[in-house]
XYZ file of C-alpha atoms in Angstrom:
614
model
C 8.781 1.171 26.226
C 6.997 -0.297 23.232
C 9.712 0.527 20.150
C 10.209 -2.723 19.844
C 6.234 -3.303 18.736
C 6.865 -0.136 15.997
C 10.029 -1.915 14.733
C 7.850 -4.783 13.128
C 6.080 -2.779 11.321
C 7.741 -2.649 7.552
C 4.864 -0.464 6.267
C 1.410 -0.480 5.335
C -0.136 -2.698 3.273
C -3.819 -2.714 1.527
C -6.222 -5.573 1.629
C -9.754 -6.018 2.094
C -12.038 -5.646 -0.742
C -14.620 -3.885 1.195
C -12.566 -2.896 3.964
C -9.315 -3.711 4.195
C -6.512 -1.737 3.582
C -2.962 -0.575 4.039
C -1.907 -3.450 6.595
C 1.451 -2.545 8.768
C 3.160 -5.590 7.367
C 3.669 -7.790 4.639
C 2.403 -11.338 5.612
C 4.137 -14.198 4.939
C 3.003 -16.494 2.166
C 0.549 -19.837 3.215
C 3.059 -21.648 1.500
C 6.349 -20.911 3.223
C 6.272 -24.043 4.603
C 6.556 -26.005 1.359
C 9.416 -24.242 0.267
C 12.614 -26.068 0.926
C 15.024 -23.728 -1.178
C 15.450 -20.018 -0.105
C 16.670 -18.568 -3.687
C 19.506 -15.612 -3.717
C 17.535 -12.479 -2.641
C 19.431 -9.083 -3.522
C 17.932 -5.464 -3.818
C 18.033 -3.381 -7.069
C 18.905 0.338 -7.018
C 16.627 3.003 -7.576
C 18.808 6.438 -7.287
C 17.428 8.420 -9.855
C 14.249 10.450 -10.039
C 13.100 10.166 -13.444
C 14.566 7.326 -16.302
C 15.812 10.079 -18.337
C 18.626 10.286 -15.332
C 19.203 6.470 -15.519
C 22.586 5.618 -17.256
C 21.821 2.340 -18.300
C 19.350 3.802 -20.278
C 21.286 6.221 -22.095
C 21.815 3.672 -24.930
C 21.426 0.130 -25.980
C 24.796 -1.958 -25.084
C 26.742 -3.430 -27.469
C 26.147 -6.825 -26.171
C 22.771 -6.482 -26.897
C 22.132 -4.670 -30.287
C 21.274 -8.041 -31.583
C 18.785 -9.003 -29.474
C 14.943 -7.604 -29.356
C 14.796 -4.350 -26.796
C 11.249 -4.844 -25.071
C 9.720 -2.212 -21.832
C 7.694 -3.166 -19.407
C 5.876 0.016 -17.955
C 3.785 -0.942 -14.628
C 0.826 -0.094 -12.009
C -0.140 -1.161 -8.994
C -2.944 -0.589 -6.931
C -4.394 2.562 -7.770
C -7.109 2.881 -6.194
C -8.934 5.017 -7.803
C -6.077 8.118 -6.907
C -7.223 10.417 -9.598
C -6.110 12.782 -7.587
C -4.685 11.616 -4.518
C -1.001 12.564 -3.754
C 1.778 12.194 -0.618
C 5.460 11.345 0.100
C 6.351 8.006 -1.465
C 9.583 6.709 -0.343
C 11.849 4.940 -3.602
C 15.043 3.187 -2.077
C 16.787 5.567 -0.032
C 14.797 8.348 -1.000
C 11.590 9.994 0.356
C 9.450 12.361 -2.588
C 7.204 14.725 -1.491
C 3.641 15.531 -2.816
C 3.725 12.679 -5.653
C 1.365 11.418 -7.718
C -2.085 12.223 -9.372
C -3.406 10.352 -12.222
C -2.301 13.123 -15.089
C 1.427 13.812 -13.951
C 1.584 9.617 -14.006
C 0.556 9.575 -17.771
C 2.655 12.146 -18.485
C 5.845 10.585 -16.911
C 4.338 6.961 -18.542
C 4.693 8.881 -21.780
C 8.303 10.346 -21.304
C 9.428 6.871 -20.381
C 7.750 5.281 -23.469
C 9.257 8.075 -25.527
C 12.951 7.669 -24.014
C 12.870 3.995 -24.790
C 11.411 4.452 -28.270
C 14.257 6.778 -28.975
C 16.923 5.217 -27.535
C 16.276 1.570 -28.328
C 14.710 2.539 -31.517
C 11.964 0.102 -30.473
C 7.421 0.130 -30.151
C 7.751 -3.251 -28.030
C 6.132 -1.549 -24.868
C 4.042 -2.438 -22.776
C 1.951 -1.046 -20.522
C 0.670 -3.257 -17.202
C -1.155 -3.010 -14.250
C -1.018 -5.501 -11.435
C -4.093 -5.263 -9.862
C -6.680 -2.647 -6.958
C -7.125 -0.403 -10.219
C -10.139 0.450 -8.328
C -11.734 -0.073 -4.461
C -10.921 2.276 -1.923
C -11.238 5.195 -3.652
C -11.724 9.228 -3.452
C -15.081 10.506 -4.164
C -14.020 11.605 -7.921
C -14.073 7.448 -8.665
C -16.167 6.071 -6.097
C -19.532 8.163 -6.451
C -19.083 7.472 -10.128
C -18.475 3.480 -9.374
C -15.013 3.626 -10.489
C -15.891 4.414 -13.975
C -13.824 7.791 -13.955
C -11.012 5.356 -13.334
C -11.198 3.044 -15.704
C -12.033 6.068 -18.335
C -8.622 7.292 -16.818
C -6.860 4.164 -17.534
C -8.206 3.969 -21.005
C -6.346 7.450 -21.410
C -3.044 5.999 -19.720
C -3.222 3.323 -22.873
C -2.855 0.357 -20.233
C -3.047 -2.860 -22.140
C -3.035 -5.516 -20.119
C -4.150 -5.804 -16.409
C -5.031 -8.160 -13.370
C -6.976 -8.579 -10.776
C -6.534 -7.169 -6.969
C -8.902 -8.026 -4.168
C -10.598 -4.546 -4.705
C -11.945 -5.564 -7.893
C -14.128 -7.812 -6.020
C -15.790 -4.938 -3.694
C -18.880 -4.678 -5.172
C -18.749 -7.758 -6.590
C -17.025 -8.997 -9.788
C -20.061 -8.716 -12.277
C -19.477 -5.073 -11.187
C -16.415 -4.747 -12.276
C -16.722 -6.248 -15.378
C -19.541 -4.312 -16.242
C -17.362 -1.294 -15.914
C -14.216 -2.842 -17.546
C -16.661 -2.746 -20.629
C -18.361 -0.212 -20.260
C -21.665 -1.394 -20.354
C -24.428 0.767 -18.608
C -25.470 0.039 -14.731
C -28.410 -2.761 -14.539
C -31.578 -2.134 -12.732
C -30.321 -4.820 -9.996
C -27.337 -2.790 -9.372
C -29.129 -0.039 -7.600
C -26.653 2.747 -8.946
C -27.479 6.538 -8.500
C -28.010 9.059 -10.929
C -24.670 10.119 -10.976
C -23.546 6.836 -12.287
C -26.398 6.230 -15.064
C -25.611 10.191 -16.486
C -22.055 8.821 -16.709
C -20.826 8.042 -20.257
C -19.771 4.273 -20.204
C -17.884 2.732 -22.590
C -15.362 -0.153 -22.182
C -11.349 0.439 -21.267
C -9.475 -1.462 -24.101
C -7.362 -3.157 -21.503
C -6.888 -7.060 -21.990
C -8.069 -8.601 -17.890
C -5.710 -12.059 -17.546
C -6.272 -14.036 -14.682
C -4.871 -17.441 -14.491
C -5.646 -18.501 -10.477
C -9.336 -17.644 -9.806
C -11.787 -19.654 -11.315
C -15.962 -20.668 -10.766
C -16.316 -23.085 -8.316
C -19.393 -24.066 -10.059
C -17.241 -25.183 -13.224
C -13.455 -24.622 -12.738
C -13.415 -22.071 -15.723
C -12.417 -18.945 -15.207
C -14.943 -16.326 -14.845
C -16.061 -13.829 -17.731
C -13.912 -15.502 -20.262
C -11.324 -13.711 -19.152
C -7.868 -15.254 -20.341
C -5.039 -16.829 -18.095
C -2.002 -15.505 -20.290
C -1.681 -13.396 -23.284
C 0.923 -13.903 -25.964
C 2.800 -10.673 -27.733
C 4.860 -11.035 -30.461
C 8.242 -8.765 -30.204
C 10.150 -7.153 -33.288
C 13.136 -5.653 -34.104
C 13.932 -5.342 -37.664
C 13.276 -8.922 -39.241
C 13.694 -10.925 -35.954
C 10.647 -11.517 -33.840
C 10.283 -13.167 -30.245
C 7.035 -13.526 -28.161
C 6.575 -12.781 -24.287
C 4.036 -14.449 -22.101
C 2.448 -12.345 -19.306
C 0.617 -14.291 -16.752
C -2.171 -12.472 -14.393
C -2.302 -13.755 -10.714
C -4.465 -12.945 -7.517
C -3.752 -13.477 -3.982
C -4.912 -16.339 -2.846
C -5.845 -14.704 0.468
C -8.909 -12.896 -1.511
C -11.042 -14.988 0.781
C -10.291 -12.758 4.208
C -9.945 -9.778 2.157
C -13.527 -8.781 0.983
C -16.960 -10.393 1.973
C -18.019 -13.952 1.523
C -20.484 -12.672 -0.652
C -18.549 -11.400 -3.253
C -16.184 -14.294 -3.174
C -18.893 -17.224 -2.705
C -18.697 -18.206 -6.032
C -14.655 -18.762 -7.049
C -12.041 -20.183 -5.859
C -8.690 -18.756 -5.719
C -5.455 -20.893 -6.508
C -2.138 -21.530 -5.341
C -0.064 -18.627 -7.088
C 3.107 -20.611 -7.500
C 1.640 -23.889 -8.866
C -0.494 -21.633 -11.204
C 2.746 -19.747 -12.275
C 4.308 -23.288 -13.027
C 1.373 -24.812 -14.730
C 1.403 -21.722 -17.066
C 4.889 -21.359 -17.709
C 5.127 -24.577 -19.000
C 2.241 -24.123 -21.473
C 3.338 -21.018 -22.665
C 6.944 -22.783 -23.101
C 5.649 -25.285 -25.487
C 3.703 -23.018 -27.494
C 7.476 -21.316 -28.197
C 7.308 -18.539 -24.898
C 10.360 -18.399 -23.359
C 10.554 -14.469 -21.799
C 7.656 -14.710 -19.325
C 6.112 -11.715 -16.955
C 4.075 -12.284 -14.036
C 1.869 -9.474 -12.889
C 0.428 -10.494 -9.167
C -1.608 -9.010 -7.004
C 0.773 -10.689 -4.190
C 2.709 -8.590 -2.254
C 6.497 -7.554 -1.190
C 8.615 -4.877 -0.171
C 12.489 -3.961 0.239
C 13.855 -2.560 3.189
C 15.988 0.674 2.885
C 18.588 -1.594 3.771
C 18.026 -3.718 1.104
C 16.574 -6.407 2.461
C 13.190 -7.692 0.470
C 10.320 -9.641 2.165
C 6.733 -10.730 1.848
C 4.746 -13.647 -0.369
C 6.337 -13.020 -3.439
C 9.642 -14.081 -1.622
C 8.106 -17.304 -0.953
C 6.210 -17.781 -4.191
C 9.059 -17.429 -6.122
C 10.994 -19.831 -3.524
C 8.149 -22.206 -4.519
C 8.059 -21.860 -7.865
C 11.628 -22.512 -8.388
C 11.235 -25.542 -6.734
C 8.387 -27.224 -8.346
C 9.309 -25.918 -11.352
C 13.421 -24.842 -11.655
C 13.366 -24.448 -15.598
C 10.920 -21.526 -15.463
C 11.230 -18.663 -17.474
C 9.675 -15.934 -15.104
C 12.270 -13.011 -15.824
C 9.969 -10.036 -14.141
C 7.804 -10.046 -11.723
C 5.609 -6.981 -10.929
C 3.708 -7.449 -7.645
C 0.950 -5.159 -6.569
C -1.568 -5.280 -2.732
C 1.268 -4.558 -0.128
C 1.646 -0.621 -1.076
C 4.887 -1.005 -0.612
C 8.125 -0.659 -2.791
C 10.017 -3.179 -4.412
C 12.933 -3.810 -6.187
C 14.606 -7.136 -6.731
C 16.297 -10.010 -7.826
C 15.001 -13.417 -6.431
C 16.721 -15.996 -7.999
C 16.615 -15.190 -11.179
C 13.461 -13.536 -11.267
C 13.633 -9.772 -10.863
C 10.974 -8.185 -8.914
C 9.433 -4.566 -8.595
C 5.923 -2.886 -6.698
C 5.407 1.112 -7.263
C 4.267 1.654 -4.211
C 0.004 3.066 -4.633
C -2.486 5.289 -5.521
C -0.317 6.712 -8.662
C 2.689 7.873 -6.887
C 5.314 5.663 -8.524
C 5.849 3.231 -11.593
C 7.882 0.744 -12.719
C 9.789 0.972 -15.862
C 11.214 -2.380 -16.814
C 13.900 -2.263 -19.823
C 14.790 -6.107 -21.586
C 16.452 -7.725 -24.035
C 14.834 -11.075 -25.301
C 17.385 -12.705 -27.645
C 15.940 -13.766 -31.120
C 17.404 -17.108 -31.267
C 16.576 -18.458 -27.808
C 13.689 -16.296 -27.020
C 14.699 -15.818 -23.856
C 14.883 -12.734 -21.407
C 19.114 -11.921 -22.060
C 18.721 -8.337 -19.724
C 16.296 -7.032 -17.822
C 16.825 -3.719 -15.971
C 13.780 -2.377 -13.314
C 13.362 0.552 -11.611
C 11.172 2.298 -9.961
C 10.278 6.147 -10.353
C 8.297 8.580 -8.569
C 5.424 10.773 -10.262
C 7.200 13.869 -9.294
C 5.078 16.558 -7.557
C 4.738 20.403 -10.114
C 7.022 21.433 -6.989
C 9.901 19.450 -7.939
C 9.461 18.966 -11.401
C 7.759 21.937 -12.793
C 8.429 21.732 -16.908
C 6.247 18.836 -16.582
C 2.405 19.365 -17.078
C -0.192 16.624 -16.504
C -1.445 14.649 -19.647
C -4.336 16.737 -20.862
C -6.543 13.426 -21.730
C -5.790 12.224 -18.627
C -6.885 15.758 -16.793
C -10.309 16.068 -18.649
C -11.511 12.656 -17.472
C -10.557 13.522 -13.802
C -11.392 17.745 -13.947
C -15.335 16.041 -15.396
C -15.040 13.802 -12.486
C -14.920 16.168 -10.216
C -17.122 18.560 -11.676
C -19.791 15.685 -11.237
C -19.173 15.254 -7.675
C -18.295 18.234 -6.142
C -21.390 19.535 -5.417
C -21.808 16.384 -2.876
C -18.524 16.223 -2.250
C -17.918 19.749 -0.819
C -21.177 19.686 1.417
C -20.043 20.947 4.900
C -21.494 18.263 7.717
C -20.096 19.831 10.906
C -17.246 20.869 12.572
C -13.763 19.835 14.143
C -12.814 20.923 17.633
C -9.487 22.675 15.791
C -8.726 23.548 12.252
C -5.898 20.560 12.305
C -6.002 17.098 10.389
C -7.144 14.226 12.182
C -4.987 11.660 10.916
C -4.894 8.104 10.455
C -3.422 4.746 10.011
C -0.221 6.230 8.491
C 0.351 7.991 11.707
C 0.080 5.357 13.952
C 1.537 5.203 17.697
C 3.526 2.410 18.569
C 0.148 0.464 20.291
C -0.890 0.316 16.578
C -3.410 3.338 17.387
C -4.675 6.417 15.352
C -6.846 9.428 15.906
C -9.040 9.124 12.535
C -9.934 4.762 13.355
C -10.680 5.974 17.256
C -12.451 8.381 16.160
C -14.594 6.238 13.901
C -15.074 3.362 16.570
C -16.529 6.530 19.115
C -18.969 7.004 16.137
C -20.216 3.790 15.679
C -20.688 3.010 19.500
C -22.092 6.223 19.896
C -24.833 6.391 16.988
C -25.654 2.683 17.681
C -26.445 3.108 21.624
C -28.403 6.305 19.624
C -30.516 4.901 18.068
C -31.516 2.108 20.747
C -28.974 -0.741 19.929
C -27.270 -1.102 22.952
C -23.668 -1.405 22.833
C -20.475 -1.940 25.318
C -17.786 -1.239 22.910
C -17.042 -1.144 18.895
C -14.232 -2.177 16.836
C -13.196 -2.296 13.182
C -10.123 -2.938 11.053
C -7.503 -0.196 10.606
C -7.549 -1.370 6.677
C -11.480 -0.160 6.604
C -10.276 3.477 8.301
C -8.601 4.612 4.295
C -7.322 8.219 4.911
C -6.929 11.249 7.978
C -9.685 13.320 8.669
C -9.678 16.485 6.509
C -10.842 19.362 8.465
C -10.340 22.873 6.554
C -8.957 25.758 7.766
C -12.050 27.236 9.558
C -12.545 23.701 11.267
C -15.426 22.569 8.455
C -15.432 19.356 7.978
C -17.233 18.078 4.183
C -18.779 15.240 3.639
C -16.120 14.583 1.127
C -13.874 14.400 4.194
C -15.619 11.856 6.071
C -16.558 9.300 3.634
C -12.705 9.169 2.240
C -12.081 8.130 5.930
C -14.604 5.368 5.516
C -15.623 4.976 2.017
C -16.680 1.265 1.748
C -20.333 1.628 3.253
C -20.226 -1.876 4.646
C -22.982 -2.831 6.880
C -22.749 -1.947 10.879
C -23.834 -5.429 13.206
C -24.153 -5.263 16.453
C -22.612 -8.801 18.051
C -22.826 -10.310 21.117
C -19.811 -11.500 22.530
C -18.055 -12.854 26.160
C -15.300 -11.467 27.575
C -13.110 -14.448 26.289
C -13.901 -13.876 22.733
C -13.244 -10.774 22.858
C -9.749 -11.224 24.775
C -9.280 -13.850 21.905
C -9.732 -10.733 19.141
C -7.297 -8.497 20.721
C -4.911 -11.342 20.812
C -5.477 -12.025 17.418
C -3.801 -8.557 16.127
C -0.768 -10.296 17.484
C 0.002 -13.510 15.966
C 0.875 -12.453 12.397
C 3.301 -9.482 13.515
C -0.088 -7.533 13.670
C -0.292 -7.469 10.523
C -3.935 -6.764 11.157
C -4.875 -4.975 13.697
C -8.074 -3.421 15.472
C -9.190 0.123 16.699
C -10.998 0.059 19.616
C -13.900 2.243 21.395
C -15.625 1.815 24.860
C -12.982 -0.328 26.661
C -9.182 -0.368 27.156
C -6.001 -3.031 27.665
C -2.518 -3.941 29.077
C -0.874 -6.931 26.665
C 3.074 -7.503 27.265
C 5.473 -10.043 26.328
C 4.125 -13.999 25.747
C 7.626 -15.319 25.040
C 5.843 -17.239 21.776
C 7.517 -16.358 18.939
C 4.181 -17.039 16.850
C 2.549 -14.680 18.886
C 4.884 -12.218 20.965
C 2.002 -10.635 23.107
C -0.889 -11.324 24.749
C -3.553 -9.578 26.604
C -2.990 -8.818 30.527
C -6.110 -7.143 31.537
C -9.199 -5.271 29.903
C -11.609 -3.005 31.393
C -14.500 -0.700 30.403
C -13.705 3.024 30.068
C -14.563 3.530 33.600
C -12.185 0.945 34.643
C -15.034 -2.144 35.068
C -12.955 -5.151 34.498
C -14.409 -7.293 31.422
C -14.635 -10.876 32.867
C -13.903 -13.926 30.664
C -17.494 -14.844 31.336
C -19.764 -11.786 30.705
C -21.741 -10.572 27.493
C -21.025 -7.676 25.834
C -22.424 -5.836 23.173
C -20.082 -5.440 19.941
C -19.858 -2.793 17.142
C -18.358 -4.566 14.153
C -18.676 -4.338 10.465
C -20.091 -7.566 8.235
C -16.841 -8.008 7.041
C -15.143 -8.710 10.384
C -18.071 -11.228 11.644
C -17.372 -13.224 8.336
C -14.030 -13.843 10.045
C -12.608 -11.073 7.746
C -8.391 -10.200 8.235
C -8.423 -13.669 9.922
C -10.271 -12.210 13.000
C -11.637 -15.327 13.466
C -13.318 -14.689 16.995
C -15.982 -12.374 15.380
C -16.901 -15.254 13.305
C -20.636 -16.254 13.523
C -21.276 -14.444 16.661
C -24.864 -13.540 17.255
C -26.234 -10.976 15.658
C -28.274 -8.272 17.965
C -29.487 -5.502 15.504
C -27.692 -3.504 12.814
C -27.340 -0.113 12.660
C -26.988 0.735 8.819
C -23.954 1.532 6.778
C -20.411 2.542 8.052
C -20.145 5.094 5.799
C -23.581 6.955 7.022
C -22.644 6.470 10.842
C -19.703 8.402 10.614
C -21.676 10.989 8.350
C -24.053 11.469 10.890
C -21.852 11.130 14.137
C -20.045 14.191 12.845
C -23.264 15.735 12.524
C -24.240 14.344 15.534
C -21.491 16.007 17.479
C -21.618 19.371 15.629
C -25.245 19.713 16.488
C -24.612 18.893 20.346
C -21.820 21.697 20.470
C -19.392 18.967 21.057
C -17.465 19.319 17.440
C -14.759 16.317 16.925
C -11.586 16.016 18.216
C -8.591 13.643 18.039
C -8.680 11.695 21.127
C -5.806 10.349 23.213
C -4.043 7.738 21.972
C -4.031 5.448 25.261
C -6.448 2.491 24.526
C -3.628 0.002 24.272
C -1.226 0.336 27.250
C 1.774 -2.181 26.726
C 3.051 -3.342 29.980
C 7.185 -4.835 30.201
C 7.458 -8.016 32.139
């Protein structure tokens, strides 16, 4: 009865700085609204598995051998994937078991070396568009993402951006380990970290949008553009790369660690920018953006980069933007908006973009450009390609360091089956690994003497399934790469109205975001509001209790969510009744918990959100 809920949902799409994630949706830009022009919006073609397939780039064209052959080679949202691998879906095709962080250099490398070869050319360029780290597997997280950026340094990325992730544990954090400078006494860090080698990445950060809102100047001294000069032979050209955030960094990670910038308006930054690198002589501009989009196996391409572009065309319609490489939705992209072509390799190290252009001599401007995007094929279906041995070293120490913690067994599962998550969702927007989680948290707060009702949290904060291994262990590895931000557990009170007003909130941006929900159940149906196509019926305790408009409860939430966090804005400010420590440890210890009571975990039934046809 509820397909027609499941159809909204494009995909998954990652967010929060401390909690957010993959999101079912791409949202629409803040913007739309000031965008009277809807540009020409057609889908590239990505029908080849590697670029040595492609055959445009089989050779220069004739048209072109003039002009100054330049690659783009591009990231998104890593994550901290050393490792991490799955089925990433390129156009019309699904790939199974892509990624880790050593296949992608190697497959970065054979792309660099086709183009070299072919267009006789060194004008690459290797970019990242923001989330390097944030969310991460053990391997980077326990080591506070140094492993990663050690990685990266290994992948010879030159220039990056900013994501919302980079903001997680604040952004003196992460430039400390952009650096590489060792771990201050203020930052707490383990022993793990301060035995870590630190040194700095090489990578040039450009961020033209977030600035100090004690100054206006952007933080760090980090740049807004950088300049390369292009060569071929005796004619040179120069390309402009612009770094953007979201601007929706504000309900993506904890007030906190965004208290002191401000984030601006992507497309008037974009426009501001492209006209000063235009008078300085740029006319071939990139824009790497931590803003996000996706195209449709049937072509069809949507999200905020669709109406940033739409916006920057019409403030500023002489731009030069040629490429575009967009980053935060997880999704793929590739497209022509306007005249701006537009690509996002998916996450976590499964796919890249490889970008070929011509910039013509005389004009300086972008003549060709030719995108695709590739998957980092699994050893299964592409075995006569190894993973970069660099690349391997930093990630085979990394998990030397953390394995012995990692592979600690905390308890057991009920069966020797994956609990899995928020890429397995039921058309109510459910999963077994986030219900599982909200259990936990109610559970181990009523435990230890903070009464609670019910408990909810964010899908985005619930990051992978539940490993169990094959005798039903369950590692403490497992758990924590289910909920690996260790944000702080508050206990809220709240009526029965607010929290009718949260549940109705997962429905007014095509639930975008959306909750998981312990201790209490609902009916929603049809509204007939387009804004906001359901509502909420009826809700009741688990032993059917209705929950009145004008009782108390007692609310599990996370710190991000009561800052009004994914636009939940009915958890804002509510009062506070106790806390009951980290997310991270809860679920640790609920598993444990569980175990010990000879009650091991289970997937539950998927039935907390009943949706009920007018």
């Amino acid at each position: 009865m509820v397909n027609h809920v499941k159809g909204k949902v494009l995909s998954l799409l990652s967010v929060p700085a401390i909690l957010l994630g993959l999101m079912s949706v791409v949202p629409a830009a803040t913007e739309a609204a000031d965008t009277p022009q809807t540009l020409t919006n057609v889908a590239g073609s990505d029908d080849y598995a590697k670029p040595g397939l492609q055959p445009e780039f089989q050779t220069v064209p004739k048209k072109y051998r003039n002009d100054i052959p330049v690659q783009i080679l591009g990231i998104n949202d890593l994550h901290g994937g050393l490792s991490t691998t799955g089925d990433v879906g390129i156009g019309q095709k699904t790939y199974k078991g892509a990624g880790t962080a050593a296949r992608l250099a190697s497959y970065l490398d054979q792309a660099q070396n086709q183009f070299k070869a072919v267009a006789n050319s060194n004008n690459t360029f290797r970019v990242e568009a923001g989330d390097m780290v944030g969310a991460a597997p053990a391997n980077s997280s326990l080591l506070a993402h140094e492993s990663t950026m050690h990685a990266l340094k290994e992948m010879r990325f030159q220039i990056g951006t900013l994501g919302n992730h980079e903001f997680d544990r604040g952004l003196p954090e992460f430039n400390r380990i952009l650096n590489g400078n060792a771990p201050t006494a203020s930052t707490n860090a383990s022993q793990l970290v301060k035995d870590y080698p630190h040194y700095s990445t090489n990578m040039q950060l450009i961020v033209a949008n977030v600035v100090n809102q004690s100054n206006g100047q952007i933080p760090f001294g980090y740049k807004p553009y950088t300049i390369k000069t292009v060569k071929a032979g005796n004619e040179k050209a120069k390309v402009g790369f612009i770094g953007i955030d979201t601007s929706t960094l504000p309900s993506l990670t904890l007030y906190d660690n965004y208290k002191d910038y401000k984030v601006l308006d992507e497309a008037e930054t974009i426009a501001k920018y492209d006209k000063i690198l235009n008078n300085k002589g740029v006319k071939a501009v990139v824009v790497m953006a931590h803003t996000g989009v996706a195209t449709s196996p049937q072509g069809q391409t949507t999200g905020p980069v669709v109406d940033i572009l739409n916006k920057l065309n019409s403030i500023d319609p002489s731009n030069h933007v040629g490429l575009y490489v967009a980053g935060h939705s997880h999704q793929y992209a590739n497209a022509k908006i306007g005249k701006t072509h537009v690509v996002q390799a998916v996450y976590t190290g499964k796919a890249y973009d490889d970008v070929w252009t011509y910039v013509s001599p005389k004009s300086g401007k972008f003549v060709s450009v030719a995108p695709h995007v590739y998957p980092v094929l699994s050893q299964a279906d592409d075995p006569t390609v190894s993973g970069n041995p660099n690349v391997a070293a930093v990630v085979k120490d990394a998990d030397n360091r953390v394995d012995p913690q990692v592979n600690q067994v905390i308890g057991k599962a009920a069966t020797p089956e994956t609990i899995t998550g928020r890429l397995h969702n039921n058309s109510t927007m459910e999963n077994a690994a986030g219900e599982v989680v909200v259990d936990g948290q109610l559970y181990e707060a009523n435990k230890h003497g903070v009464q609670a009702d019910f408990a909810m949290t964010n899908t985005g904060g619930v990051r992978a399934d539940l490993e169990v291994n094959e005798n039903a262990d369950i590692t403490w590895g497992a758990a924590t790469a289910v909920q690996p931000f260790g944000n702080i557990l508050q206990v809220v009170k709240m009526t029965g109205k607010q929290i009718e007003d949260a549940l109705n909130q997962q429905y007014d941006q095509n639930q975008q975001y959306y909750l998981q929900i312990a201790g209490l159940k609902y009916t929603y149906t049809d509204s007939g509001d387009a804004n906001q196509p359901f509502k909420v019926v009826s809700m009741t305790k688990d032993d059917g209790t209705p929950i009145t408009p004008d009782g108390t409860y007692n609310v599990v939430i996370n710190d991000f969510l009561h800052g009004g966090g994914d636009d939940f804005t009915a958890f804002k400010d509510t009062a506070i009744q106790g806390s009951i420590g980290t997310d991270t440890d809860t679920f640790v210890n609920y598993i444990k918990d569980m175990t010990a009571a000879g009650t091991p975990v289970q997937a539950p039934q998927l039935d907390r959100k009943v949706y009920q046809g007018n």
